[in-house]
PDB file of C-alpha atoms in Angstrom:
ATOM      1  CA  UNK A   1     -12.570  14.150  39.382  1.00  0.00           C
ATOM      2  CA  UNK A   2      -9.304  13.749  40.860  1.00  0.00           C
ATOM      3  CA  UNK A   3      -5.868  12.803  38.992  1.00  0.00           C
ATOM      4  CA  UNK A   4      -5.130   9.309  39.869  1.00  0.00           C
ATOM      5  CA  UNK A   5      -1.185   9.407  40.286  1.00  0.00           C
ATOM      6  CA  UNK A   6       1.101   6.655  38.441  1.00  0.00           C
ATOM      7  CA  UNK A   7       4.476   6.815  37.250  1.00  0.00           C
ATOM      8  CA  UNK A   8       6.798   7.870  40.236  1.00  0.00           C
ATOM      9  CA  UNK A   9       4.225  10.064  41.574  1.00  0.00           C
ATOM     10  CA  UNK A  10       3.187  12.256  38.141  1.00  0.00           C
ATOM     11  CA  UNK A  11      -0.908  11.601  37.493  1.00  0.00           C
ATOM     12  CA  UNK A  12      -2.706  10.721  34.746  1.00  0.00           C
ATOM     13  CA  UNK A  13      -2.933  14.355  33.722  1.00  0.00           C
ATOM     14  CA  UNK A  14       1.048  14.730  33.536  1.00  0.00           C
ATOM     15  CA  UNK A  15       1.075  12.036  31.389  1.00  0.00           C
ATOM     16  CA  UNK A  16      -2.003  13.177  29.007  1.00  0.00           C
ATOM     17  CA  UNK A  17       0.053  16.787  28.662  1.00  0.00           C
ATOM     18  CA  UNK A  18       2.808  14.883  27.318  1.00  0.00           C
ATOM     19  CA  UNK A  19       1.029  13.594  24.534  1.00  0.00           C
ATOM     20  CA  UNK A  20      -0.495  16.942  23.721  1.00  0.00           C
ATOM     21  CA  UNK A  21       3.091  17.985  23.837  1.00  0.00           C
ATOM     22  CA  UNK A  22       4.258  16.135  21.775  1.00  0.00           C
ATOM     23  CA  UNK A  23       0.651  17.058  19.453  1.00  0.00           C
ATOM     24  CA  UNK A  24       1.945  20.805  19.266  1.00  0.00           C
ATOM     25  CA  UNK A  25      -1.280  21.671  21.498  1.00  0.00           C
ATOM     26  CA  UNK A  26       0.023  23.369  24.067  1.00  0.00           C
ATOM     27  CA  UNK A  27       0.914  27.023  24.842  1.00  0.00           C
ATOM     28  CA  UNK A  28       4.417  28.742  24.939  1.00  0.00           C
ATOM     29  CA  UNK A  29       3.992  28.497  28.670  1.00  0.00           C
ATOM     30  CA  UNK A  30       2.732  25.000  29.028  1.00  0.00           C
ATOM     31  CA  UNK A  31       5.547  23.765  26.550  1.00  0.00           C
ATOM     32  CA  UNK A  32       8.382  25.351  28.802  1.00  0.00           C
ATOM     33  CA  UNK A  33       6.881  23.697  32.127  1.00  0.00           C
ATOM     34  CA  UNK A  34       6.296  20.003  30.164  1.00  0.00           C
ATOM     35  CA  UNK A  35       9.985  20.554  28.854  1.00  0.00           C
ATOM     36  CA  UNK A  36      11.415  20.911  32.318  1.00  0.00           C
ATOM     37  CA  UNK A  37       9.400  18.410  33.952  1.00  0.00           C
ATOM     38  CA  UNK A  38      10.535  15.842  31.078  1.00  0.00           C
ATOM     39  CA  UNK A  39      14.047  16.689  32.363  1.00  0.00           C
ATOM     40  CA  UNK A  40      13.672  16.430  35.753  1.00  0.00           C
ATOM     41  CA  UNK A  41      11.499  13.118  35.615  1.00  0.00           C
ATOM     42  CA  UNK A  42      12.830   9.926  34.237  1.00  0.00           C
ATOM     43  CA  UNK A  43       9.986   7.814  34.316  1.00  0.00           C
ATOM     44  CA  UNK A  44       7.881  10.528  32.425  1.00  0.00           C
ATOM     45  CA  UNK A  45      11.078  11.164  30.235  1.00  0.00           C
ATOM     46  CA  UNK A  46      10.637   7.380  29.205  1.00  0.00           C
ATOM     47  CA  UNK A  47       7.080   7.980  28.159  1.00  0.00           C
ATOM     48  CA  UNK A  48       8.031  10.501  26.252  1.00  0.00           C
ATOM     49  CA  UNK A  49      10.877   8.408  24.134  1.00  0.00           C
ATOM     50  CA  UNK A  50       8.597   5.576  24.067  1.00  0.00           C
ATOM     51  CA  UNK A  51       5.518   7.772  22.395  1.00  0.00           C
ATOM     52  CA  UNK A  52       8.148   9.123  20.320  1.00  0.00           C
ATOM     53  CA  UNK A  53       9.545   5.541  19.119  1.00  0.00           C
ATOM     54  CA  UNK A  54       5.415   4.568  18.097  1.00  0.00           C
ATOM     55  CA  UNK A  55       5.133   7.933  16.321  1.00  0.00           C
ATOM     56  CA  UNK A  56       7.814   6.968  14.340  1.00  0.00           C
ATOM     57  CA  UNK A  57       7.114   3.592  13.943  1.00  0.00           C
ATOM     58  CA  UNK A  58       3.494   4.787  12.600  1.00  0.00           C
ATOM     59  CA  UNK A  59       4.346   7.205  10.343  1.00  0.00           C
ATOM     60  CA  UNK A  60       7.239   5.060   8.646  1.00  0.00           C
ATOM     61  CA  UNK A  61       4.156   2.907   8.418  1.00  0.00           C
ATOM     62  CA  UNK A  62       1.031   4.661   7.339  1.00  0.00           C
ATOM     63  CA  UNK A  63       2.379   6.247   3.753  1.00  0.00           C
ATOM     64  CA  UNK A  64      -0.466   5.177   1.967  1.00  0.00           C
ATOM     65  CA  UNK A  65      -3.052   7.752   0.917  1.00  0.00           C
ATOM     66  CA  UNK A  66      -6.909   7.619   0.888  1.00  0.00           C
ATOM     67  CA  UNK A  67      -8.285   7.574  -2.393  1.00  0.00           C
ATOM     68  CA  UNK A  68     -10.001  11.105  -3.479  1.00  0.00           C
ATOM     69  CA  UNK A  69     -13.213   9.692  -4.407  1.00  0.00           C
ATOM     70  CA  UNK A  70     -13.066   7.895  -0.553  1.00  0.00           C
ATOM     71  CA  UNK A  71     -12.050  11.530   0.940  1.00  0.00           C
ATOM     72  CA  UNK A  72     -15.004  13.277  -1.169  1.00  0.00           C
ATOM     73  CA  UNK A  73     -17.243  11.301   0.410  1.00  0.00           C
ATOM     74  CA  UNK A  74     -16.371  11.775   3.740  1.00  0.00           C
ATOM     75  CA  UNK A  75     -16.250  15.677   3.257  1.00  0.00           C
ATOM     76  CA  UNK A  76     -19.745  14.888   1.571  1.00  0.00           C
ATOM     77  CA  UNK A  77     -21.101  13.259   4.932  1.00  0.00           C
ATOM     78  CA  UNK A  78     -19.315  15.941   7.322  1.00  0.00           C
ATOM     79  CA  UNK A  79     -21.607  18.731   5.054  1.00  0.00           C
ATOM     80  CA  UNK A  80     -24.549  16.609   5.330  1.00  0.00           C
ATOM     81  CA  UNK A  81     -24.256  15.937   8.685  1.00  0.00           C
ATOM     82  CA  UNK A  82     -23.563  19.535   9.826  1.00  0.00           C
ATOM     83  CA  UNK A  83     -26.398  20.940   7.897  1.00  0.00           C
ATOM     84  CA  UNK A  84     -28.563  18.604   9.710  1.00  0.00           C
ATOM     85  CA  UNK A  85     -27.035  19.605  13.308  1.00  0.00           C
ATOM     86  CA  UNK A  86     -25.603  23.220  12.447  1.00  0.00           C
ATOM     87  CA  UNK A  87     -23.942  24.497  15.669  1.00  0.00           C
ATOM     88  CA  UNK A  88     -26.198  26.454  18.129  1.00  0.00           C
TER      89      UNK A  88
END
């Protein structure tokens, strides 16, 4: 599958690395050459802010916390499901 390019020529796939960027997913390597492509790209550089700005906005927003009977049950379903399924 091919990148399909948008935003002043960067693809998809530029764009998607910025995110995981911005995640903490990437390697030493891959954070240097996202770094210096964010300077050297405005329209990418934008995404970037504007990610940044919802990120904010969202965690400014979401300070509630799940209840711990609500997060035992999950966990509970995770276990049951994975004994079920356990990987091959």
């Amino acid at each position: 599958m091919t990148a399909k390019p948008c935003h002043n020529g960067c693809t998809d796939e530029r764009i998607q690395r910025i995110y995981e960027y911005l995640d903490g997913a990437l390697t030493t390597e891959d954070l240097e050459e996202i770094h210096a492509h964010l300077t050297d790209c405005a329209d990418c550089e934008r995404e970037y802010n504007l990610e940044c700005v919802i990120r904010s906005v969202m965690k400014r927003s979401c300070c509630e916390t799940a209840p711990d009977e609500l997060k035992r049950s999950i966990l509970a379903r995770i276990d049951a499901q994975y004994n079920e399924h356990p990987a091959a």
